[in-house]
PDB file of C-alpha atoms in Angstrom:
ATOM      1  CA  UNK P   1      19.363  11.353 -24.169  1.00  0.00           C
ATOM      2  CA  UNK P   2      19.042  12.762 -20.761  1.00  0.00           C
ATOM      3  CA  UNK P   3      17.108  11.116 -17.906  1.00  0.00           C
ATOM      4  CA  UNK P   4      14.460  13.810 -17.913  1.00  0.00           C
ATOM      5  CA  UNK P   5      13.509  12.824 -21.467  1.00  0.00           C
ATOM      6  CA  UNK P   6      12.093   9.476 -19.842  1.00  0.00           C
ATOM      7  CA  UNK P   7      10.064  11.437 -17.259  1.00  0.00           C
ATOM      8  CA  UNK P   8       6.422  12.606 -17.484  1.00  0.00           C
ATOM      9  CA  UNK P   9       6.123  16.406 -16.781  1.00  0.00           C
ATOM     10  CA  UNK P  10       2.821  15.711 -14.912  1.00  0.00           C
ATOM     11  CA  UNK P  11       3.530  12.931 -12.598  1.00  0.00           C
ATOM     12  CA  UNK P  12       7.482  13.072 -12.817  1.00  0.00           C
ATOM     13  CA  UNK P  13       7.647   9.345 -13.098  1.00  0.00           C
ATOM     14  CA  UNK P  14       8.608   7.002 -16.136  1.00  0.00           C
ATOM     15  CA  UNK P  15       6.594   7.657 -19.144  1.00  0.00           C
ATOM     16  CA  UNK P  16       3.700   5.242 -19.878  1.00  0.00           C
ATOM     17  CA  UNK P  17       2.514   5.485 -23.646  1.00  0.00           C
ATOM     18  CA  UNK P  18       4.656   8.788 -24.010  1.00  0.00           C
ATOM     19  CA  UNK P  19       3.012  11.679 -25.957  1.00  0.00           C
ATOM     20  CA  UNK P  20       4.928  14.480 -27.165  1.00  0.00           C
ATOM     21  CA  UNK P  21       3.157  17.906 -27.874  1.00  0.00           C
ATOM     22  CA  UNK P  22       4.310  20.470 -30.395  1.00  0.00           C
ATOM     23  CA  UNK P  23       6.070  22.377 -27.842  1.00  0.00           C
ATOM     24  CA  UNK P  24       8.481  19.495 -27.044  1.00  0.00           C
ATOM     25  CA  UNK P  25       7.269  18.362 -23.771  1.00  0.00           C
ATOM     26  CA  UNK P  26       6.318  14.738 -23.111  1.00  0.00           C
ATOM     27  CA  UNK P  27       3.709  13.344 -20.978  1.00  0.00           C
ATOM     28  CA  UNK P  28       2.033  10.013 -20.237  1.00  0.00           C
ATOM     29  CA  UNK P  29      -0.983   9.580 -22.360  1.00  0.00           C
ATOM     30  CA  UNK P  30      -3.157   9.006 -19.363  1.00  0.00           C
ATOM     31  CA  UNK P  31      -1.733  12.040 -17.626  1.00  0.00           C
ATOM     32  CA  UNK P  32      -2.326  14.185 -20.469  1.00  0.00           C
ATOM     33  CA  UNK P  33      -5.920  12.848 -20.747  1.00  0.00           C
ATOM     34  CA  UNK P  34      -6.576  13.714 -17.106  1.00  0.00           C
ATOM     35  CA  UNK P  35      -5.164  17.209 -17.470  1.00  0.00           C
ATOM     36  CA  UNK P  36      -7.542  17.788 -20.403  1.00  0.00           C
ATOM     37  CA  UNK P  37     -10.504  16.446 -18.606  1.00  0.00           C
ATOM     38  CA  UNK P  38      -9.872  18.623 -15.652  1.00  0.00           C
ATOM     39  CA  UNK P  39      -8.800  21.785 -17.468  1.00  0.00           C
ATOM     40  CA  UNK P  40     -10.824  21.620 -20.638  1.00  0.00           C
ATOM     41  CA  UNK P  41      -8.048  23.352 -22.322  1.00  0.00           C
ATOM     42  CA  UNK P  42      -5.764  22.323 -25.458  1.00  0.00           C
ATOM     43  CA  UNK P  43      -2.519  23.548 -23.828  1.00  0.00           C
ATOM     44  CA  UNK P  44       0.684  22.170 -22.550  1.00  0.00           C
ATOM     45  CA  UNK P  45       0.643  21.617 -18.680  1.00  0.00           C
ATOM     46  CA  UNK P  46       4.169  22.671 -18.514  1.00  0.00           C
ATOM     47  CA  UNK P  47       4.491  25.835 -20.727  1.00  0.00           C
ATOM     48  CA  UNK P  48       0.910  26.456 -21.536  1.00  0.00           C
ATOM     49  CA  UNK P  49       1.467  26.634 -25.293  1.00  0.00           C
ATOM     50  CA  UNK P  50      -1.641  25.484 -27.274  1.00  0.00           C
ATOM     51  CA  UNK P  51      -1.810  22.219 -29.414  1.00  0.00           C
ATOM     52  CA  UNK P  52      -4.122  21.230 -31.980  1.00  0.00           C
ATOM     53  CA  UNK P  53      -5.533  17.934 -33.090  1.00  0.00           C
ATOM     54  CA  UNK P  54      -5.040  14.731 -31.285  1.00  0.00           C
ATOM     55  CA  UNK P  55      -1.564  14.183 -29.923  1.00  0.00           C
ATOM     56  CA  UNK P  56       0.187  11.215 -31.280  1.00  0.00           C
ATOM     57  CA  UNK P  57       2.283   8.806 -29.137  1.00  0.00           C
ATOM     58  CA  UNK P  58       6.182   9.357 -29.390  1.00  0.00           C
ATOM     59  CA  UNK P  59       7.291   6.172 -31.202  1.00  0.00           C
ATOM     60  CA  UNK P  60      10.988   6.772 -30.309  1.00  0.00           C
ATOM     61  CA  UNK P  61      10.278   7.140 -26.587  1.00  0.00           C
ATOM     62  CA  UNK P  62       8.004   4.053 -26.613  1.00  0.00           C
ATOM     63  CA  UNK P  63      10.618   2.011 -28.349  1.00  0.00           C
ATOM     64  CA  UNK P  64      13.231   3.089 -25.810  1.00  0.00           C
ATOM     65  CA  UNK P  65      10.835   1.606 -23.273  1.00  0.00           C
ATOM     66  CA  UNK P  66      11.029  -1.683 -25.138  1.00  0.00           C
ATOM     67  CA  UNK P  67      14.708  -2.231 -24.557  1.00  0.00           C
ATOM     68  CA  UNK P  68      16.103  -5.552 -23.199  1.00  0.00           C
ATOM     69  CA  UNK P  69      18.625  -5.970 -20.427  1.00  0.00           C
ATOM     70  CA  UNK P  70      21.290  -6.730 -23.011  1.00  0.00           C
ATOM     71  CA  UNK P  71      20.515  -3.379 -24.840  1.00  0.00           C
ATOM     72  CA  UNK P  72      21.409  -1.623 -21.635  1.00  0.00           C
ATOM     73  CA  UNK P  73      24.879  -2.937 -21.645  1.00  0.00           C
ATOM     74  CA  UNK P  74      25.472  -1.375 -24.954  1.00  0.00           C
ATOM     75  CA  UNK P  75      26.001   2.188 -26.145  1.00  0.00           C
ATOM     76  CA  UNK P  76      24.725   4.871 -25.475  1.00  0.00           C
ATOM     77  CA  UNK P  77      23.635   3.499 -22.030  1.00  0.00           C
ATOM     78  CA  UNK P  78      26.499   1.353 -20.989  1.00  0.00           C
ATOM     79  CA  UNK P  79      24.978   0.286 -17.622  1.00  0.00           C
ATOM     80  CA  UNK P  80      27.833  -1.874 -16.180  1.00  0.00           C
ATOM     81  CA  UNK P  81      26.146  -2.729 -12.715  1.00  0.00           C
ATOM     82  CA  UNK P  82      24.040  -5.760 -12.960  1.00  0.00           C
ATOM     83  CA  UNK P  83      21.827  -4.769 -10.219  1.00  0.00           C
ATOM     84  CA  UNK P  84      21.035  -1.466 -11.966  1.00  0.00           C
ATOM     85  CA  UNK P  85      19.976  -3.301 -15.124  1.00  0.00           C
ATOM     86  CA  UNK P  86      17.783  -5.757 -13.179  1.00  0.00           C
ATOM     87  CA  UNK P  87      15.986  -2.855 -11.332  1.00  0.00           C
ATOM     88  CA  UNK P  88      15.331  -1.019 -14.517  1.00  0.00           C
ATOM     89  CA  UNK P  89      14.224  -4.136 -16.306  1.00  0.00           C
ATOM     90  CA  UNK P  90      11.929  -5.022 -13.371  1.00  0.00           C
ATOM     91  CA  UNK P  91      10.213  -1.567 -13.482  1.00  0.00           C
ATOM     92  CA  UNK P  92       9.774  -1.700 -17.314  1.00  0.00           C
ATOM     93  CA  UNK P  93       8.318  -5.072 -17.049  1.00  0.00           C
ATOM     94  CA  UNK P  94       5.816  -4.028 -14.326  1.00  0.00           C
ATOM     95  CA  UNK P  95       4.720  -1.014 -16.448  1.00  0.00           C
ATOM     96  CA  UNK P  96       4.205  -3.268 -19.509  1.00  0.00           C
ATOM     97  CA  UNK P  97       2.222  -5.676 -17.445  1.00  0.00           C
ATOM     98  CA  UNK P  98       0.023  -3.188 -15.760  1.00  0.00           C
ATOM     99  CA  UNK P  99      -0.131  -0.503 -18.477  1.00  0.00           C
ATOM    100  CA  UNK P 100       0.394   2.072 -15.787  1.00  0.00           C
ATOM    101  CA  UNK P 101       3.043   2.866 -13.258  1.00  0.00           C
ATOM    102  CA  UNK P 102       2.696   0.893 -10.037  1.00  0.00           C
ATOM    103  CA  UNK P 103       2.041   2.982  -6.867  1.00  0.00           C
ATOM    104  CA  UNK P 104       5.359   3.672  -5.110  1.00  0.00           C
ATOM    105  CA  UNK P 105       3.798   4.906  -1.754  1.00  0.00           C
ATOM    106  CA  UNK P 106       0.648   5.078   0.469  1.00  0.00           C
ATOM    107  CA  UNK P 107      -0.836   8.130  -1.289  1.00  0.00           C
ATOM    108  CA  UNK P 108      -0.357   6.836  -4.875  1.00  0.00           C
ATOM    109  CA  UNK P 109      -1.879   3.419  -3.691  1.00  0.00           C
ATOM    110  CA  UNK P 110      -4.707   5.328  -2.241  1.00  0.00           C
ATOM    111  CA  UNK P 111      -5.227   7.312  -5.413  1.00  0.00           C
ATOM    112  CA  UNK P 112      -5.292   4.219  -7.412  1.00  0.00           C
ATOM    113  CA  UNK P 113      -7.243   2.118  -5.042  1.00  0.00           C
ATOM    114  CA  UNK P 114      -9.408   4.282  -2.876  1.00  0.00           C
ATOM    115  CA  UNK P 115     -12.009   1.933  -1.917  1.00  0.00           C
ATOM    116  CA  UNK P 116      -9.557  -0.852  -1.124  1.00  0.00           C
ATOM    117  CA  UNK P 117      -7.308   1.547   0.887  1.00  0.00           C
ATOM    118  CA  UNK P 118     -10.337   2.469   3.051  1.00  0.00           C
ATOM    119  CA  UNK P 119     -11.358  -1.106   3.513  1.00  0.00           C
ATOM    120  CA  UNK P 120      -7.873  -2.296   4.459  1.00  0.00           C
ATOM    121  CA  UNK P 121      -7.398   0.503   6.816  1.00  0.00           C
ATOM    122  CA  UNK P 122     -10.564  -0.029   8.763  1.00  0.00           C
ATOM    123  CA  UNK P 123     -10.333  -3.859   8.570  1.00  0.00           C
ATOM    124  CA  UNK P 124      -6.941  -3.950  10.060  1.00  0.00           C
ATOM    125  CA  UNK P 125      -7.976  -1.558  12.800  1.00  0.00           C
ATOM    126  CA  UNK P 126     -11.168  -3.475  13.910  1.00  0.00           C
ATOM    127  CA  UNK P 127     -10.158  -6.995  13.045  1.00  0.00           C
ATOM    128  CA  UNK P 128      -6.628  -7.613  12.018  1.00  0.00           C
ATOM    129  CA  UNK P 129      -6.864 -11.451  11.928  1.00  0.00           C
ATOM    130  CA  UNK P 130      -9.712 -11.583   9.721  1.00  0.00           C
ATOM    131  CA  UNK P 131      -8.212  -8.811   7.561  1.00  0.00           C
ATOM    132  CA  UNK P 132      -5.111 -10.884   6.985  1.00  0.00           C
ATOM    133  CA  UNK P 133      -7.084 -14.076   6.286  1.00  0.00           C
ATOM    134  CA  UNK P 134      -9.150 -12.125   3.808  1.00  0.00           C
ATOM    135  CA  UNK P 135      -5.727 -10.951   2.008  1.00  0.00           C
ATOM    136  CA  UNK P 136      -4.430 -14.459   2.084  1.00  0.00           C
ATOM    137  CA  UNK P 137      -7.649 -15.922   0.509  1.00  0.00           C
ATOM    138  CA  UNK P 138      -8.545 -13.177  -2.088  1.00  0.00           C
ATOM    139  CA  UNK P 139      -5.457 -10.903  -2.644  1.00  0.00           C
ATOM    140  CA  UNK P 140      -2.566 -13.312  -2.371  1.00  0.00           C
ATOM    141  CA  UNK P 141      -0.228 -12.181  -4.922  1.00  0.00           C
ATOM    142  CA  UNK P 142      -0.771  -8.398  -4.775  1.00  0.00           C
ATOM    143  CA  UNK P 143      -1.065  -7.767  -1.105  1.00  0.00           C
ATOM    144  CA  UNK P 144      -0.499 -10.813   1.173  1.00  0.00           C
ATOM    145  CA  UNK P 145       2.951 -11.849  -0.425  1.00  0.00           C
ATOM    146  CA  UNK P 146       4.581  -8.458  -0.090  1.00  0.00           C
ATOM    147  CA  UNK P 147       3.212  -8.220   3.384  1.00  0.00           C
ATOM    148  CA  UNK P 148       4.552 -11.549   4.797  1.00  0.00           C
ATOM    149  CA  UNK P 149       7.955 -11.010   2.898  1.00  0.00           C
ATOM    150  CA  UNK P 150       8.211  -7.727   4.579  1.00  0.00           C
ATOM    151  CA  UNK P 151       7.333  -8.709   8.295  1.00  0.00           C
ATOM    152  CA  UNK P 152       8.947 -12.238   8.063  1.00  0.00           C
ATOM    153  CA  UNK P 153      11.788 -11.849   5.530  1.00  0.00           C
ATOM    154  CA  UNK P 154      13.960 -14.780   4.459  1.00  0.00           C
ATOM    155  CA  UNK P 155      17.673 -14.909   5.499  1.00  0.00           C
ATOM    156  CA  UNK P 156      19.892 -12.548   3.694  1.00  0.00           C
ATOM    157  CA  UNK P 157      22.148 -15.339   2.322  1.00  0.00           C
ATOM    158  CA  UNK P 158      19.201 -16.923   0.435  1.00  0.00           C
ATOM    159  CA  UNK P 159      19.400 -14.054  -2.063  1.00  0.00           C
ATOM    160  CA  UNK P 160      21.724 -13.425  -4.851  1.00  0.00           C
ATOM    161  CA  UNK P 161      21.671  -9.573  -4.295  1.00  0.00           C
ATOM    162  CA  UNK P 162      19.452  -6.737  -3.092  1.00  0.00           C
ATOM    163  CA  UNK P 163      17.372  -6.506  -6.299  1.00  0.00           C
ATOM    164  CA  UNK P 164      16.602 -10.103  -6.146  1.00  0.00           C
ATOM    165  CA  UNK P 165      15.560  -9.639  -2.434  1.00  0.00           C
ATOM    166  CA  UNK P 166      13.127  -6.947  -3.405  1.00  0.00           C
ATOM    167  CA  UNK P 167      11.842  -8.739  -6.322  1.00  0.00           C
ATOM    168  CA  UNK P 168      11.331 -12.134  -4.688  1.00  0.00           C
ATOM    169  CA  UNK P 169       7.683 -12.848  -4.121  1.00  0.00           C
ATOM    170  CA  UNK P 170       7.786 -16.534  -4.063  1.00  0.00           C
ATOM    171  CA  UNK P 171       5.639 -18.671  -1.592  1.00  0.00           C
ATOM    172  CA  UNK P 172       6.803 -18.208   2.041  1.00  0.00           C
ATOM    173  CA  UNK P 173       8.941 -20.731   3.581  1.00  0.00           C
ATOM    174  CA  UNK P 174       8.113 -22.854   6.515  1.00  0.00           C
ATOM    175  CA  UNK P 175      10.010 -20.911   8.820  1.00  0.00           C
ATOM    176  CA  UNK P 176       8.426 -17.718   7.549  1.00  0.00           C
ATOM    177  CA  UNK P 177       4.995 -19.344   7.968  1.00  0.00           C
ATOM    178  CA  UNK P 178       5.754 -20.285  11.688  1.00  0.00           C
ATOM    179  CA  UNK P 179       6.923 -16.917  12.510  1.00  0.00           C
ATOM    180  CA  UNK P 180       3.803 -15.325  10.968  1.00  0.00           C
ATOM    181  CA  UNK P 181       1.281 -17.697  12.567  1.00  0.00           C
ATOM    182  CA  UNK P 182       2.591 -17.138  15.958  1.00  0.00           C
ATOM    183  CA  UNK P 183       2.403 -13.394  15.610  1.00  0.00           C
ATOM    184  CA  UNK P 184      -0.923 -13.740  13.852  1.00  0.00           C
ATOM    185  CA  UNK P 185      -2.595 -15.681  16.742  1.00  0.00           C
ATOM    186  CA  UNK P 186      -1.111 -13.848  19.569  1.00  0.00           C
ATOM    187  CA  UNK P 187       0.002 -10.395  18.476  1.00  0.00           C
ATOM    188  CA  UNK P 188      -1.481  -9.393  15.163  1.00  0.00           C
ATOM    189  CA  UNK P 189      -1.103  -5.746  15.671  1.00  0.00           C
ATOM    190  CA  UNK P 190       2.713  -6.193  15.907  1.00  0.00           C
ATOM    191  CA  UNK P 191       2.584  -7.445  12.257  1.00  0.00           C
ATOM    192  CA  UNK P 192       1.097  -4.104  11.246  1.00  0.00           C
ATOM    193  CA  UNK P 193       3.601  -2.188  13.336  1.00  0.00           C
ATOM    194  CA  UNK P 194       6.426  -4.163  11.702  1.00  0.00           C
ATOM    195  CA  UNK P 195       5.251  -3.508   8.226  1.00  0.00           C
ATOM    196  CA  UNK P 196       4.785   0.315   8.866  1.00  0.00           C
ATOM    197  CA  UNK P 197       8.416   0.396  10.583  1.00  0.00           C
ATOM    198  CA  UNK P 198       9.742  -0.890   7.062  1.00  0.00           C
ATOM    199  CA  UNK P 199       8.215   2.291   5.486  1.00  0.00           C
ATOM    200  CA  UNK P 200       9.687   4.866   7.870  1.00  0.00           C
ATOM    201  CA  UNK P 201      12.020   6.357   5.271  1.00  0.00           C
ATOM    202  CA  UNK P 202       9.029   6.870   2.883  1.00  0.00           C
ATOM    203  CA  UNK P 203       6.323   7.879   5.424  1.00  0.00           C
ATOM    204  CA  UNK P 204       8.149   9.529   8.378  1.00  0.00           C
ATOM    205  CA  UNK P 205       5.121  10.665  10.420  1.00  0.00           C
ATOM    206  CA  UNK P 206       2.347   8.358   9.087  1.00  0.00           C
ATOM    207  CA  UNK P 207       4.326   5.251   9.901  1.00  0.00           C
ATOM    208  CA  UNK P 208       4.658   6.474  13.374  1.00  0.00           C
ATOM    209  CA  UNK P 209       1.156   6.997  13.703  1.00  0.00           C
ATOM    210  CA  UNK P 210       0.406   3.572  12.545  1.00  0.00           C
ATOM    211  CA  UNK P 211       2.963   2.008  14.772  1.00  0.00           C
ATOM    212  CA  UNK P 212       1.594   3.851  17.885  1.00  0.00           C
ATOM    213  CA  UNK P 213      -1.987   3.009  16.918  1.00  0.00           C
ATOM    214  CA  UNK P 214      -0.994  -0.571  16.502  1.00  0.00           C
ATOM    215  CA  UNK P 215       0.520  -0.599  20.048  1.00  0.00           C
ATOM    216  CA  UNK P 216      -2.611   0.868  21.564  1.00  0.00           C
ATOM    217  CA  UNK P 217      -4.585  -1.659  19.997  1.00  0.00           C
ATOM    218  CA  UNK P 218      -2.367  -4.367  21.379  1.00  0.00           C
ATOM    219  CA  UNK P 219      -2.627  -2.988  24.835  1.00  0.00           C
ATOM    220  CA  UNK P 220      -6.447  -2.807  24.553  1.00  0.00           C
ATOM    221  CA  UNK P 221      -6.680  -6.291  23.427  1.00  0.00           C
ATOM    222  CA  UNK P 222      -4.557  -7.407  26.399  1.00  0.00           C
ATOM    223  CA  UNK P 223      -6.507  -5.422  28.959  1.00  0.00           C
ATOM    224  CA  UNK P 224      -9.923  -6.967  27.296  1.00  0.00           C
ATOM    225  CA  UNK P 225      -8.511 -10.506  27.776  1.00  0.00           C
ATOM    226  CA  UNK P 226      -7.459  -9.702  31.367  1.00  0.00           C
ATOM    227  CA  UNK P 227     -10.912  -8.280  32.181  1.00  0.00           C
ATOM    228  CA  UNK P 228     -12.466 -11.549  30.849  1.00  0.00           C
ATOM    229  CA  UNK P 229     -10.045 -13.715  32.847  1.00  0.00           C
ATOM    230  CA  UNK P 230     -10.628 -11.792  35.992  1.00  0.00           C
ATOM    231  CA  UNK P 231     -14.441 -12.141  35.619  1.00  0.00           C
ATOM    232  CA  UNK P 232     -14.225 -15.879  34.681  1.00  0.00           C
ATOM    233  CA  UNK P 233     -15.686 -15.203  31.355  1.00  0.00           C
ATOM    234  CA  UNK P 234     -12.972 -16.783  29.066  1.00  0.00           C
ATOM    235  CA  UNK P 235     -15.653 -19.346  27.924  1.00  0.00           C
ATOM    236  CA  UNK P 236     -17.604 -16.516  26.115  1.00  0.00           C
ATOM    237  CA  UNK P 237     -14.567 -15.902  23.873  1.00  0.00           C
ATOM    238  CA  UNK P 238     -15.915 -18.256  21.034  1.00  0.00           C
ATOM    239  CA  UNK P 239     -19.273 -16.458  21.178  1.00  0.00           C
ATOM    240  CA  UNK P 240     -17.827 -13.154  21.163  1.00  0.00           C
ATOM    241  CA  UNK P 241     -15.664 -14.189  18.245  1.00  0.00           C
ATOM    242  CA  UNK P 242     -18.635 -15.415  16.295  1.00  0.00           C
ATOM    243  CA  UNK P 243     -20.490 -12.251  17.132  1.00  0.00           C
ATOM    244  CA  UNK P 244     -17.653 -10.043  15.918  1.00  0.00           C
ATOM    245  CA  UNK P 245     -17.279 -12.030  12.688  1.00  0.00           C
ATOM    246  CA  UNK P 246     -20.850 -11.403  11.775  1.00  0.00           C
ATOM    247  CA  UNK P 247     -20.599  -7.771  12.720  1.00  0.00           C
ATOM    248  CA  UNK P 248     -17.620  -7.154  10.442  1.00  0.00           C
ATOM    249  CA  UNK P 249     -19.161  -9.045   7.680  1.00  0.00           C
ATOM    250  CA  UNK P 250     -22.391  -7.167   7.835  1.00  0.00           C
ATOM    251  CA  UNK P 251     -20.543  -3.928   7.891  1.00  0.00           C
ATOM    252  CA  UNK P 252     -18.345  -4.756   5.084  1.00  0.00           C
ATOM    253  CA  UNK P 253     -21.407  -6.013   2.921  1.00  0.00           C
ATOM    254  CA  UNK P 254     -23.300  -2.710   3.773  1.00  0.00           C
ATOM    255  CA  UNK P 255     -20.222  -0.472   2.655  1.00  0.00           C
ATOM    256  CA  UNK P 256     -19.905  -2.669  -0.484  1.00  0.00           C
ATOM    257  CA  UNK P 257     -23.367  -2.077  -1.555  1.00  0.00           C
ATOM    258  CA  UNK P 258     -23.513   1.614  -0.920  1.00  0.00           C
ATOM    259  CA  UNK P 259     -19.766   2.289  -1.899  1.00  0.00           C
ATOM    260  CA  UNK P 260     -20.958   3.805  -5.510  1.00  0.00           C
ATOM    261  CA  UNK P 261     -23.236   6.278  -3.636  1.00  0.00           C
ATOM    262  CA  UNK P 262     -20.585   7.459  -1.039  1.00  0.00           C
ATOM    263  CA  UNK P 263     -19.008  10.913  -1.894  1.00  0.00           C
ATOM    264  CA  UNK P 264     -15.331  10.921  -2.349  1.00  0.00           C
ATOM    265  CA  UNK P 265     -15.033  13.577   0.127  1.00  0.00           C
ATOM    266  CA  UNK P 266     -16.583  11.485   2.797  1.00  0.00           C
ATOM    267  CA  UNK P 267     -14.259   8.514   1.975  1.00  0.00           C
ATOM    268  CA  UNK P 268     -11.194  10.821   2.287  1.00  0.00           C
ATOM    269  CA  UNK P 269     -12.491  12.172   5.750  1.00  0.00           C
ATOM    270  CA  UNK P 270     -13.056   8.623   6.943  1.00  0.00           C
ATOM    271  CA  UNK P 271      -9.604   7.702   5.882  1.00  0.00           C
ATOM    272  CA  UNK P 272      -7.711  10.437   7.519  1.00  0.00           C
ATOM    273  CA  UNK P 273      -9.857  10.095  10.628  1.00  0.00           C
ATOM    274  CA  UNK P 274      -8.735   6.320  10.981  1.00  0.00           C
ATOM    275  CA  UNK P 275      -5.166   7.076  10.072  1.00  0.00           C
ATOM    276  CA  UNK P 276      -4.494  10.215  12.216  1.00  0.00           C
ATOM    277  CA  UNK P 277      -7.218  10.723  14.783  1.00  0.00           C
ATOM    278  CA  UNK P 278      -8.023   7.085  15.903  1.00  0.00           C
ATOM    279  CA  UNK P 279      -4.744   6.837  17.860  1.00  0.00           C
ATOM    280  CA  UNK P 280      -6.031   9.808  19.976  1.00  0.00           C
ATOM    281  CA  UNK P 281      -9.206   8.147  20.681  1.00  0.00           C
ATOM    282  CA  UNK P 282      -7.386   4.889  21.484  1.00  0.00           C
ATOM    283  CA  UNK P 283      -5.102   6.686  24.108  1.00  0.00           C
ATOM    284  CA  UNK P 284      -8.303   7.764  25.833  1.00  0.00           C
ATOM    285  CA  UNK P 285      -9.565   4.165  25.793  1.00  0.00           C
ATOM    286  CA  UNK P 286      -6.343   2.740  27.203  1.00  0.00           C
ATOM    287  CA  UNK P 287      -6.520   5.302  30.041  1.00  0.00           C
ATOM    288  CA  UNK P 288     -10.067   4.443  30.853  1.00  0.00           C
ATOM    289  CA  UNK P 289      -9.343   0.766  30.938  1.00  0.00           C
ATOM    290  CA  UNK P 290      -6.224   1.210  33.181  1.00  0.00           C
ATOM    291  CA  UNK P 291      -8.482   3.244  35.631  1.00  0.00           C
ATOM    292  CA  UNK P 292     -11.124   0.606  35.527  1.00  0.00           C
ATOM    293  CA  UNK P 293      -8.566  -2.026  36.341  1.00  0.00           C
ATOM    294  CA  UNK P 294      -7.244  -0.071  39.215  1.00  0.00           C
ATOM    295  CA  UNK P 295     -10.755   0.274  40.548  1.00  0.00           C
ATOM    296  CA  UNK P 296     -11.226  -3.582  40.303  1.00  0.00           C
ATOM    297  CA  UNK P 297      -7.915  -4.089  42.088  1.00  0.00           C
ATOM    298  CA  UNK P 298      -8.821  -1.934  44.880  1.00  0.00           C
TER     299      UNK P 298
END
């Protein structure tokens, strides 16, 4: 059996509930359902051959997805490398648990979680400390653990191999917490930049936009602190923080209430605006702040 037999001809990823049509092409059951809903045609997405009735799940392919690690060491697979077997089993277990293929990049994650993606993007942009606290309290396993293990990794010698490193989502060590808390308090945008840096190979330009934007936000935060210090207004920081907290909370509650009524097109526009155009706006803000600072010095 070739590798292509395990891949869906729609999403080109590992098959989930594989369904084979009369023409012989196999698809994820969910992908085939989405195709039928969008096209309203009983025809193969690959070769356009018509099919009748209700397609059945391919039992043979489904059984292949239930293989154990020991099975992969035997014929006809004969996967000798232990790391390869662990990686395959980890992905299969993830598919079994979730029932769908987990997102592999930003765009797949956005397609699966459009509201959450927009929320995290704007929350990290306007209030990174509150956003990370929210992820810690309400999305610890799915979002916070991968985040902290990426930006504050354990030492390499604590892992058996690269697969264990990638799959290790245990509770962070005290050393990781110390590194994270220092950056969290003083340079929170650097944490975002470090996380984006880790994804440069996957998102070449998008990661660079995020890194530049994080750097600009750090500069703006530093200039704001300097302005408060020069005006002897540091005592107003607690009041400003409290006011910011209520502003962010009110905006989040407002969006949560009206989210079901917001068109997807509007959400996509807001997402791409914050991702790609916000750095341009922040460059202008940094220039204005620097000029204002020069005016005060003179």
